[in-house]
XYZ file of C-alpha atoms in Angstrom:
558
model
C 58.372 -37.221 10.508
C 56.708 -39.485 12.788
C 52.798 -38.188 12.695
C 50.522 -37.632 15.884
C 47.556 -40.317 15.218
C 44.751 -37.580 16.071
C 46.350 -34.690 13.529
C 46.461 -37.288 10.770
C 42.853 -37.813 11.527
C 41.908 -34.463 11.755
C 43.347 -33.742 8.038
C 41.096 -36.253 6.822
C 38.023 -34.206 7.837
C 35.965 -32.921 4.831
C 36.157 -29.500 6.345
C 40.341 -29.593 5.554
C 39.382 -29.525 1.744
C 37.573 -26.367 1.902
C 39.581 -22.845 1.113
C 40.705 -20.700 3.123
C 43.082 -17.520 2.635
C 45.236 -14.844 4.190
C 43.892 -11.130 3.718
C 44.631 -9.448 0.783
C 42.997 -5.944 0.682
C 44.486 -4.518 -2.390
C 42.856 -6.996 -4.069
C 39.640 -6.649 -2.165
C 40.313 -10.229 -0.235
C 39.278 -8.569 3.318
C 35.381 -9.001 4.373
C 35.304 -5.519 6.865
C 36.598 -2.473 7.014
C 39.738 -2.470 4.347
C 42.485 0.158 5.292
C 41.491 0.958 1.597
C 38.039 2.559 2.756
C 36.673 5.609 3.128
C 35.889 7.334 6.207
C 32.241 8.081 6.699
C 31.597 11.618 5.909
C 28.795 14.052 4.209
C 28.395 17.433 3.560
C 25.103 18.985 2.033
C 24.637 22.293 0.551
C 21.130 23.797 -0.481
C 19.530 20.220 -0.588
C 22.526 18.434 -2.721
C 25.156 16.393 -1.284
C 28.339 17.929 -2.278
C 30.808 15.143 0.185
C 30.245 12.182 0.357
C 32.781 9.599 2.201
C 35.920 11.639 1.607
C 34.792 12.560 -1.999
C 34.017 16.018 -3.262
C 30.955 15.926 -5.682
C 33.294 16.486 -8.501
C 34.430 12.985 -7.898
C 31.887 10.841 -7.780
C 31.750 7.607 -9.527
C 28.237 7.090 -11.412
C 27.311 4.831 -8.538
C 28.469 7.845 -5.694
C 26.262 10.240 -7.893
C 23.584 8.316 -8.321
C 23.284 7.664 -4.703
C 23.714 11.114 -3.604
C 21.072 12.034 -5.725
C 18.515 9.535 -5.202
C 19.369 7.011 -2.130
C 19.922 8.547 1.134
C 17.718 10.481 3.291
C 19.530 14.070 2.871
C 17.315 16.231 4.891
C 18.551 13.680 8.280
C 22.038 12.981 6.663
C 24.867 15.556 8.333
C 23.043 14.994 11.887
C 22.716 10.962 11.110
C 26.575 11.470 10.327
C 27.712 13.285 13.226
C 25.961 10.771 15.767
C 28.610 7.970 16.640
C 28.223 4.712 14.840
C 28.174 2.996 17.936
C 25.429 4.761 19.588
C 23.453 3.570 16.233
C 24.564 0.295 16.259
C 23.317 0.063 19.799
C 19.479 1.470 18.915
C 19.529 -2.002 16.605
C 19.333 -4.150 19.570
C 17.894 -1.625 21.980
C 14.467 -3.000 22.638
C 12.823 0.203 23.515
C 13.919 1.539 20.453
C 11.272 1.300 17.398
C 12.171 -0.442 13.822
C 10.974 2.675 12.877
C 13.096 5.058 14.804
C 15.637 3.441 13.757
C 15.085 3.846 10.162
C 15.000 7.418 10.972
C 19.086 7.206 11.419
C 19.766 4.246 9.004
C 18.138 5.836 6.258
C 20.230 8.839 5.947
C 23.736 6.881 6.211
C 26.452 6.710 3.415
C 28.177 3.213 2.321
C 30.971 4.406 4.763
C 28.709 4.985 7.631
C 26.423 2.037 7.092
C 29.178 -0.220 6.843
C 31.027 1.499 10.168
C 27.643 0.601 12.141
C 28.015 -3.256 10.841
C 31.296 -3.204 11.969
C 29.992 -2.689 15.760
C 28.067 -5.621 15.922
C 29.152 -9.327 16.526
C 27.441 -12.107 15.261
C 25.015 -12.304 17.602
C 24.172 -8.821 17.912
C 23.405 -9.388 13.828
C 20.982 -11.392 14.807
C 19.233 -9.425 17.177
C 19.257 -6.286 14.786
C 17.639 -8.967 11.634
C 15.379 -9.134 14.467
C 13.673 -5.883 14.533
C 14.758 -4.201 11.245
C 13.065 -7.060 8.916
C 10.704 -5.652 7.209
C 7.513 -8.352 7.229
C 6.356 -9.315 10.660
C 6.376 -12.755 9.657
C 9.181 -14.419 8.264
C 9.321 -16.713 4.598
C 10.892 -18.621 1.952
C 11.772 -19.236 -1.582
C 13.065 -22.618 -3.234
C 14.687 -23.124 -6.168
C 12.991 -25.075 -8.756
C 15.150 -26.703 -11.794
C 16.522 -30.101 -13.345
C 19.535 -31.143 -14.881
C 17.179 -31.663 -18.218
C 14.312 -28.600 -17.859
C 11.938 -31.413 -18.075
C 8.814 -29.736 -17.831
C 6.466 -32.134 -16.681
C 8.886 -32.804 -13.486
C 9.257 -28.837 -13.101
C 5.839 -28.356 -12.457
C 5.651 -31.428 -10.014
C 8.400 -30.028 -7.729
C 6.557 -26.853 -7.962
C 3.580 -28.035 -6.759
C 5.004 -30.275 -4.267
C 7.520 -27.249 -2.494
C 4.137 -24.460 -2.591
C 2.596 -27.212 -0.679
C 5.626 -27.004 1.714
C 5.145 -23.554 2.233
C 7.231 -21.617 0.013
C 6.080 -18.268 -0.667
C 8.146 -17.872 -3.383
C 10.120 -20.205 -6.452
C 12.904 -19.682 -8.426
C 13.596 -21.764 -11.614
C 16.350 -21.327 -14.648
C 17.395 -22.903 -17.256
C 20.069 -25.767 -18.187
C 19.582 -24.102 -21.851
C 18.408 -20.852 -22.239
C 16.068 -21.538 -24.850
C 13.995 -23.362 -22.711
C 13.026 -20.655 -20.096
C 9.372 -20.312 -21.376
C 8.572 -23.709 -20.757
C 10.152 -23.303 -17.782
C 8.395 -20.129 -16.590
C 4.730 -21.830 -17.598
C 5.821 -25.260 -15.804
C 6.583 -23.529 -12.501
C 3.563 -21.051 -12.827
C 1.106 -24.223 -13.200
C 2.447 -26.020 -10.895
C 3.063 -23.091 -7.822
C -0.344 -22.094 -9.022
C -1.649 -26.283 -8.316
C 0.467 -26.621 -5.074
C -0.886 -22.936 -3.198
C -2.658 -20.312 -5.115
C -0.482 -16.838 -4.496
C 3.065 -18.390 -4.296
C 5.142 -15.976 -6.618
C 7.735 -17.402 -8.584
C 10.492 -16.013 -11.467
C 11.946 -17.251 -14.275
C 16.101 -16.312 -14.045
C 17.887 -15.671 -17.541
C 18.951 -12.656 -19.255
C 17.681 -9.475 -18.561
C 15.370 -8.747 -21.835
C 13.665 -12.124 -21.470
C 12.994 -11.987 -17.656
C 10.989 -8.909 -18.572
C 8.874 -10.501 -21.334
C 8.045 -13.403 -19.505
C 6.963 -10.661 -16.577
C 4.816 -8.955 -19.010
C 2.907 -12.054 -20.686
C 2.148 -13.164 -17.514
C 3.965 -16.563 -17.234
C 5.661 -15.112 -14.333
C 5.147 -12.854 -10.889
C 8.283 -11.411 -10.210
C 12.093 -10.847 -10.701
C 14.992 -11.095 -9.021
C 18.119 -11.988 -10.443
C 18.846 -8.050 -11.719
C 22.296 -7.507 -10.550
C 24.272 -4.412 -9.441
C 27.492 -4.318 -9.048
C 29.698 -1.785 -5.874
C 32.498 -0.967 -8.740
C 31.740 1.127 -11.437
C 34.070 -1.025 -14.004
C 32.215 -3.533 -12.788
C 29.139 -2.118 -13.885
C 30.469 -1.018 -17.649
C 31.882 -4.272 -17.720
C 28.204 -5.721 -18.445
C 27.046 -2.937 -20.329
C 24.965 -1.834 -17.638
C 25.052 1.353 -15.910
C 23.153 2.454 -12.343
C 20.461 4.356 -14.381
C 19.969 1.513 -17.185
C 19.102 -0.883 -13.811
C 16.650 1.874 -12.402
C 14.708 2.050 -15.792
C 14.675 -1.783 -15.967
C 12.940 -1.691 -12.476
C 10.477 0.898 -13.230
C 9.343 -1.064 -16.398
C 8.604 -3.762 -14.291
C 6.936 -1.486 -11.955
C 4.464 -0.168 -14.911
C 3.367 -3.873 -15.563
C 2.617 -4.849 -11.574
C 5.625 -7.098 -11.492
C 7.004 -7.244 -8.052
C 10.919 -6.415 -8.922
C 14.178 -6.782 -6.500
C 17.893 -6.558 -7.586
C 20.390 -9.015 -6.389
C 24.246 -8.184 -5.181
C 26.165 -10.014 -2.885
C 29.860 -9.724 -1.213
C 32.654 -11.431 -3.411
C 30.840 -10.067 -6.524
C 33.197 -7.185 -7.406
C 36.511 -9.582 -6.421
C 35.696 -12.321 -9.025
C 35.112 -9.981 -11.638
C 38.544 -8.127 -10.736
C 37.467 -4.576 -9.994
C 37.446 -4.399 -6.316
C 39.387 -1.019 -6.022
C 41.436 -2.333 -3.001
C 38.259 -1.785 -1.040
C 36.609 -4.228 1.923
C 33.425 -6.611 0.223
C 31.034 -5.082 2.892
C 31.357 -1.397 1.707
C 30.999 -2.291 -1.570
C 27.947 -4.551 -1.114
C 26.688 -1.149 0.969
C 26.836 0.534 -2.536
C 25.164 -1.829 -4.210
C 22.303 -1.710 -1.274
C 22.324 2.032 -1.672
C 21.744 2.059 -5.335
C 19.100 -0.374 -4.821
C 17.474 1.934 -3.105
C 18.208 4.890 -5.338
C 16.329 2.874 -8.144
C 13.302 2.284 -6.061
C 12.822 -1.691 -5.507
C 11.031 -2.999 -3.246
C 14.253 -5.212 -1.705
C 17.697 -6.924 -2.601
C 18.754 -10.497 -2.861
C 21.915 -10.385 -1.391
C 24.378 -12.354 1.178
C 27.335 -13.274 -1.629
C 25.003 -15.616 -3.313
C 27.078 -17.460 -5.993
C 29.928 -15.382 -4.926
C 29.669 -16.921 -1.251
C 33.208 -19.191 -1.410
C 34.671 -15.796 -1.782
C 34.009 -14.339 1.666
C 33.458 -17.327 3.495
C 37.756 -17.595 2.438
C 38.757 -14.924 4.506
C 38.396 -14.058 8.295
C 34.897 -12.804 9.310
C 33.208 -13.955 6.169
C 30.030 -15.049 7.548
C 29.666 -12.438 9.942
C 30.294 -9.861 6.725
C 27.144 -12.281 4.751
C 25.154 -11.827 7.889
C 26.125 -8.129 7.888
C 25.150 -7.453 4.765
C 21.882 -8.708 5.040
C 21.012 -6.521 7.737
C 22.356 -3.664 6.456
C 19.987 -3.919 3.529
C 17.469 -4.167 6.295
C 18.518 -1.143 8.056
C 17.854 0.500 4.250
C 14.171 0.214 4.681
C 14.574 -2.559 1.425
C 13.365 -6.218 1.621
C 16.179 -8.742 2.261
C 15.949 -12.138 0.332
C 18.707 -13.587 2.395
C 20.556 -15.915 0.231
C 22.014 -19.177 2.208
C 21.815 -20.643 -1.724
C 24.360 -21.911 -3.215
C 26.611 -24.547 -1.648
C 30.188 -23.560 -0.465
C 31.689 -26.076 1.965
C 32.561 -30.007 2.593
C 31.561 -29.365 6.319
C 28.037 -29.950 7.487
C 28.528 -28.014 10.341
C 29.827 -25.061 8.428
C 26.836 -25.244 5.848
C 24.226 -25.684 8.933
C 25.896 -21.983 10.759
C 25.673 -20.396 6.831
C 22.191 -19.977 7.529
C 21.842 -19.940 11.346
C 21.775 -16.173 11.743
C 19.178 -15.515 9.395
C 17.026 -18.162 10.621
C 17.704 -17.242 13.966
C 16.779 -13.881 13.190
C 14.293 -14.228 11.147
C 14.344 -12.502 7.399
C 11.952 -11.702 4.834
C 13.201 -15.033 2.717
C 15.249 -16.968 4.956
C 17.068 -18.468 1.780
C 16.667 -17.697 -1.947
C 16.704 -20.192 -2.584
C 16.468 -23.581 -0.859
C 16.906 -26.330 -3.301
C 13.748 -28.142 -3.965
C 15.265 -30.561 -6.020
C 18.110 -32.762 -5.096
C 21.202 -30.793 -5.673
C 22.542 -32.967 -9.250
C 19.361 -31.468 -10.229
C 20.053 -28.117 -9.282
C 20.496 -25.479 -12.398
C 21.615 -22.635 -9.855
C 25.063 -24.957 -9.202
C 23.842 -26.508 -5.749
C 22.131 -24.994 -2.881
C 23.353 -24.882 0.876
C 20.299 -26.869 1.673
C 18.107 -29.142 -0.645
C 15.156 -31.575 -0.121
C 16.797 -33.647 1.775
C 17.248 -31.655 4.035
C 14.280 -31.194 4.407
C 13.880 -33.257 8.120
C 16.683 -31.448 9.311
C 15.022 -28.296 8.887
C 11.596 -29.294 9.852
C 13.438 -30.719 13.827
C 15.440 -27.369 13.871
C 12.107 -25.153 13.722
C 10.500 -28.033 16.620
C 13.698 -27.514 18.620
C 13.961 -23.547 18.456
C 10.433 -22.603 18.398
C 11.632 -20.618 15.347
C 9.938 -20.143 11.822
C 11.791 -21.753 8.608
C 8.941 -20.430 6.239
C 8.195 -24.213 4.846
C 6.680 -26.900 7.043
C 6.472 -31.067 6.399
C 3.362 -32.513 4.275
C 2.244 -35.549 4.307
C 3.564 -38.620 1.629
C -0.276 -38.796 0.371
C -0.187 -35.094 -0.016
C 2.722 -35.092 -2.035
C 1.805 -37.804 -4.541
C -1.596 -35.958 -4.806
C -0.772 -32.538 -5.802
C 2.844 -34.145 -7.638
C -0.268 -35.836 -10.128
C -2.137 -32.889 -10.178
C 0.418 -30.521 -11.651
C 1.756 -32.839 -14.014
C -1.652 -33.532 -15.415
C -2.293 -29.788 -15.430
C 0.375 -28.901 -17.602
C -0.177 -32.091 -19.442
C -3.433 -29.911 -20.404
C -1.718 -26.949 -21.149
C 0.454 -28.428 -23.395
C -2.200 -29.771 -25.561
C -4.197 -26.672 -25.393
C -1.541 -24.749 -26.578
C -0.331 -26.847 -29.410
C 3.061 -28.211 -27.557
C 4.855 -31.428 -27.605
C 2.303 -33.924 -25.962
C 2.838 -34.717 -22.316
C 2.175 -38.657 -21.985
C 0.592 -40.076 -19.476
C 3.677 -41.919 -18.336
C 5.739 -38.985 -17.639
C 2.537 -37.806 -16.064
C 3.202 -41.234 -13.545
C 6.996 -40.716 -13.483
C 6.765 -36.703 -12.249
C 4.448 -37.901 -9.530
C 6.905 -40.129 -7.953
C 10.545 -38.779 -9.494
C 13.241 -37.549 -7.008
C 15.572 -36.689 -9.947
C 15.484 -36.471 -13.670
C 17.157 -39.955 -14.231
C 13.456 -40.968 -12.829
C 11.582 -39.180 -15.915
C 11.326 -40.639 -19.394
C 13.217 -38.545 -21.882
C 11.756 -36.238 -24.339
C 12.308 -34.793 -27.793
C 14.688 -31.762 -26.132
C 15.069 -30.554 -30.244
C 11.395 -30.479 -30.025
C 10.585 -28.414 -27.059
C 13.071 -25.835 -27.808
C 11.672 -25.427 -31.103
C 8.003 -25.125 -29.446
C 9.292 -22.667 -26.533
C 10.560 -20.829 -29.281
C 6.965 -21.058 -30.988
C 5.403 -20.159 -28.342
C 6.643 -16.724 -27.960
C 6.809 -15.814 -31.713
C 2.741 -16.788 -31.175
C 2.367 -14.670 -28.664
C 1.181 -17.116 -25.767
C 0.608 -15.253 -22.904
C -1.006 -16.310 -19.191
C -4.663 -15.880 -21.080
C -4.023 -18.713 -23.228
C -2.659 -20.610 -20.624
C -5.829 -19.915 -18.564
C -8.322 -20.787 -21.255
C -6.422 -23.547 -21.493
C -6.665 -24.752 -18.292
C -10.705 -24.030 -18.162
C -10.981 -26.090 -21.221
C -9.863 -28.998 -19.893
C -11.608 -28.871 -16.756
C -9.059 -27.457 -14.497
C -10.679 -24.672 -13.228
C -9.202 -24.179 -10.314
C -5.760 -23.817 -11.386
C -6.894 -21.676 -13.858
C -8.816 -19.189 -11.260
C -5.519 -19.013 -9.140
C -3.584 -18.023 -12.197
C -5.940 -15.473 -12.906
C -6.247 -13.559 -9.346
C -2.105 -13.449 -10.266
C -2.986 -11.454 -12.837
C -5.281 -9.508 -11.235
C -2.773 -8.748 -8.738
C -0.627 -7.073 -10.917
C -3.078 -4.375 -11.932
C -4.231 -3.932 -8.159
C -0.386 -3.486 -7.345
C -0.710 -4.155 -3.856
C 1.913 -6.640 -4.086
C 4.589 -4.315 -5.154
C 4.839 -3.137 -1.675
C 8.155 -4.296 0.138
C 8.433 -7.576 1.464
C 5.187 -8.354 -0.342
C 3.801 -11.777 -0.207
C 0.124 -14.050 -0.925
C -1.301 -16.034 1.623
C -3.494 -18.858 0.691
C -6.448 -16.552 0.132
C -4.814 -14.196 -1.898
C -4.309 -11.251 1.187
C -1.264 -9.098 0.740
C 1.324 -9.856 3.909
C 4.065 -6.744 3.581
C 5.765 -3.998 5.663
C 2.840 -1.644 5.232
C 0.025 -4.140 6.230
C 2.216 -6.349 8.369
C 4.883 -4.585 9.633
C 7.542 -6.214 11.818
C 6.331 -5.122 14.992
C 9.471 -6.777 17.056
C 10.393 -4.641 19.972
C 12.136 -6.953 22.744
C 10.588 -9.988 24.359
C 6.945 -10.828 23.839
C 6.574 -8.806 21.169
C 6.597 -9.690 16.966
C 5.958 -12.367 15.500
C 6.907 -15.822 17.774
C 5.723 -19.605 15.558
C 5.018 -21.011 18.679
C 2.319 -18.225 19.347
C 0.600 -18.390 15.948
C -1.465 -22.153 16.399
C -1.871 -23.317 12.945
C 1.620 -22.971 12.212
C 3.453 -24.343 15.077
C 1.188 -27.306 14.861
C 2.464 -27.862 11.034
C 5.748 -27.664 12.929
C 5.719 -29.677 15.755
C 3.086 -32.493 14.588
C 5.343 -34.303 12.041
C 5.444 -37.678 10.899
C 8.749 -38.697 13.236
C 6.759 -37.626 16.198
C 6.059 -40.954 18.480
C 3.177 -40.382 21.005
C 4.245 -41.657 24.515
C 0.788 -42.691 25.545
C 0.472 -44.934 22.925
C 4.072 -46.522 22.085
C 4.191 -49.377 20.649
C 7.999 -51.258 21.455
């Protein structure tokens, strides 16, 4: 067959090698509303839901009993119920409706009916609804933090260098998993070095997360997941109530805690029950409420080429976000790991939720080049950075990270590495040389870092919990050698965790250590003019709109 010049063409566009599928709901391949799901319904008798979405209490899953008891407002729920999702759908972009009337109605809806309310909205409406229902008035970000290697010393540089950038939060794991608590102390020195406050997590299993939490060497945790299936659940040992006492031991230490879901989850692990991704990620939002966290991480995550195959996938991501919103939880918004050949494809994965505006805009955003990036490759990395910094300037819209100057970079790059090169010594580790103290403060990737002993540092990670290190030693540390500074900031951190004022929802540290969250700072977004608007707050749409690129037109030079 002869071919048509422009069709041959077209197939050679990288978006032609990305997948895309027919609808499949018995196998849970459908984004929305699966003929498979449940109708919304409820009924409550003397304070106990005995109906919930077509099932009689005698039923339920462990996930439909454990959010009937514990996740949905059930003195509101049979009038929230009988109101028409459409009318509620329809307060989420009603400007003279409050976030908080809204919660009023949200709060007290099953997975069926908070999924039937998604269903509503287009894209755009999404948008508006992320809106008003985030949580924080002012939106923010989290990076990812890793190398190929876990070399420490470059760890803490990229640490440093993205707080400086303006993430309120960082994210590192591990290439081996023995190495997570030189990981963990890398990325606390140098987040501490780059902004005092920035939070940041340490993502391996479950039983070290917590210890790391609880000596100190990190702020927070994340990457506890729930599941919308209950096989899916057993499958990892886990149960709803096994999460829920996870989260309130990190709650009894003043470790800010949020689980993580996402659409495509259930689908990959092949217990879907025939039902749509967007009611099952409603579950998982439920039950994340049930268990009392302050937020989610969701929007498909590592799961995102899953969704993003079938019709309506990123409308379902965007959905999903919100609808953790409309739960009264935090939303760490995903738009992390890569999924497509297209740039324009990967540029609209995160569009609505900058657009709208979410408690973490991404989580994370790769702050290494993406080779280097443990969590498999984010949507966006560093060098995207420019890209990102001329979207804000063009939209007038916050991204949560803002450009720094080359000097800046090299400065505070040094500084970290030479902190932890401190910290290593005072602690008895494998010596940190003053030429990988050079190389971190210029590396883009690990190829730029001289190689160390990895036999070594595993060994001394290792040592270094069966010695009991904890952010003490660290700090003593840091105050021997002169660093006093860096040691102070990692201190307030742990004085923030017995104040606990940081375990409020959507909780976050400016520079001076004040607590931005929905209680203190409460997204106040009610139709044009009001909430929070970048080109309104001075200091920070001058970081955006005075960058380097800019060319002054009275003084151009041809």
């Amino acid at each position: 067959m002869k071919r048509q010049k422009r069709f041959e063409k077209l197939e050679q566009r990288p978006i032609n090698k990305d997948v895309i599928v027919k609808e499949w709901p018995e196998e849970g391949f459908v984004a929305m509303k699966s003929p498979n799901d449940p109708e919304p319904s409820v009924k409550v008798e003397n304070g106990i839901i005995t109906e919930m979405d077509g099932k009689k209490r005698e039923d339920f899953d462990l996930i439909d009993m454990y959010i009937a008891n514990y996740g949905i407002n059930i003195d509101n729920a049979e009038k929230v119920m009988a109101t028409d999702s459409a009318k509620i759908a329809k307060m989420l972009i009603d400007p003279n409706v409050s976030h908080k009337d809204v919660l009023k109605y949200t709060t007290a809806m099953t997975p069926a009916k908070g999924q039937d309310v998604i269903c509503q909205l287009d894209f755009g409406e999404m948008i508006m609804g992320a809106k008003k229902m985030r949580e924080r008035r002012k939106p923010a970000n989290q990076s990812h933090v890793t190398n190929y290697i876990d070399n420490p010393v470059e760890l803490a540089a990229d640490a440093a260098e993205a707080a400086l950038r303006g993430f309120a939060e960082e994210e590192t794991t591990t290439a081996v998993s023995r190495d997570a608590p030189f990981n963990a102390l890398s990325v606390l020195v140098g987040s501490q070095t780059g902004r005092p406050g920035v939070l940041h997590q340490c993502s391996v299993d479950e039983a070290t997360e917590l210890q790391l939490g609880m000596r100190g060497l990190t702020s927070y945790a994340e990457t506890i997941s729930v599941y919308g299936t209950d096989r899916s659940f057993t499958d990892g040992d886990d149960t709803p109530w096994s999460k829920g006492f996870l989260a309130s031991c990190y709650a009894s230490r003043g470790i800010k805690m949020r689980f993580t879901s996402g659409s495509g989850s259930e689908v990959l692990m092949g217990y879907p029950e025939g039902k749509s991704m967007l009611y099952l990620e409603a579950r998982c939002i439920l039950l994340s409420k049930a268990s009392g966290v302050q937020g989610l991480q969701n929007g498909s995550l590592s799961c995102i080429s899953i969704p993003t195959a079938v019709p309506n996938g990123l409308r379902e991501v965007l959905g999903e976000n919100l609808l953790c919103m409309m739960y009264d939880l935090e939303a760490a918004t995903g738009s992390d790991q890569s999924f497509s050949h297209s740039s324009m494809r990967r540029t609209w994965r995160f569009m609505g939720q900058f657009i709208g505006g979410t408690d973490f805009i991404c989580s994370g955003f790769g702050a290494e080049p993406n080779p280097d990036n443990t969590f498999a490759g984010s949507n966006e990395d560093v060098y995207d950075y420019d890209d990102i910094h001329f979207l804000s300037r063009d939209y007038g819209q916050s991204f949560g990270i803002h450009s720094i100057k080359e000097e800046d970079a090299i400065n505070v790059r040094r500084k970290a590495a030479k902190s932890l090169q401190i910290v290593f010594k005072g602690l008895g580790l494998p010596a940190i040389t003053d030429e990988e103290v050079e190389a971190a403060t210029y590396a883009d990737v690990h190829e730029d870092m001289p190689k160390r002993d990895k036999v070594a540092d595993m060994k001394a990670a290792q040592d270094m919990m069966d010695r009991g290190i904890t952010a003490v030693d660290v700090i003593k540390a840091l105050v021997d050698g002169d660093v006093k500074d860096v040691a102070e900031a990692i201190l307030n951190l742990q004085k923030q965790k017995v104040v606990g004022d940081y375990l409020q929802t959507s909780a976050i540290f400016d520079d001076k250590w004040h607590v931005e969250s929905a209680v203190n700072e409460g997204n106040d977004y009610q139709g044009p003019g009001t909430g929070y608007r970048l080109y309104d707050d001075p200091e920070e749409w001058k970081k955006v709109t005075d960058i380097p690129q800019v060319i002054d037109p009275e003084h151009f030079d041809m």
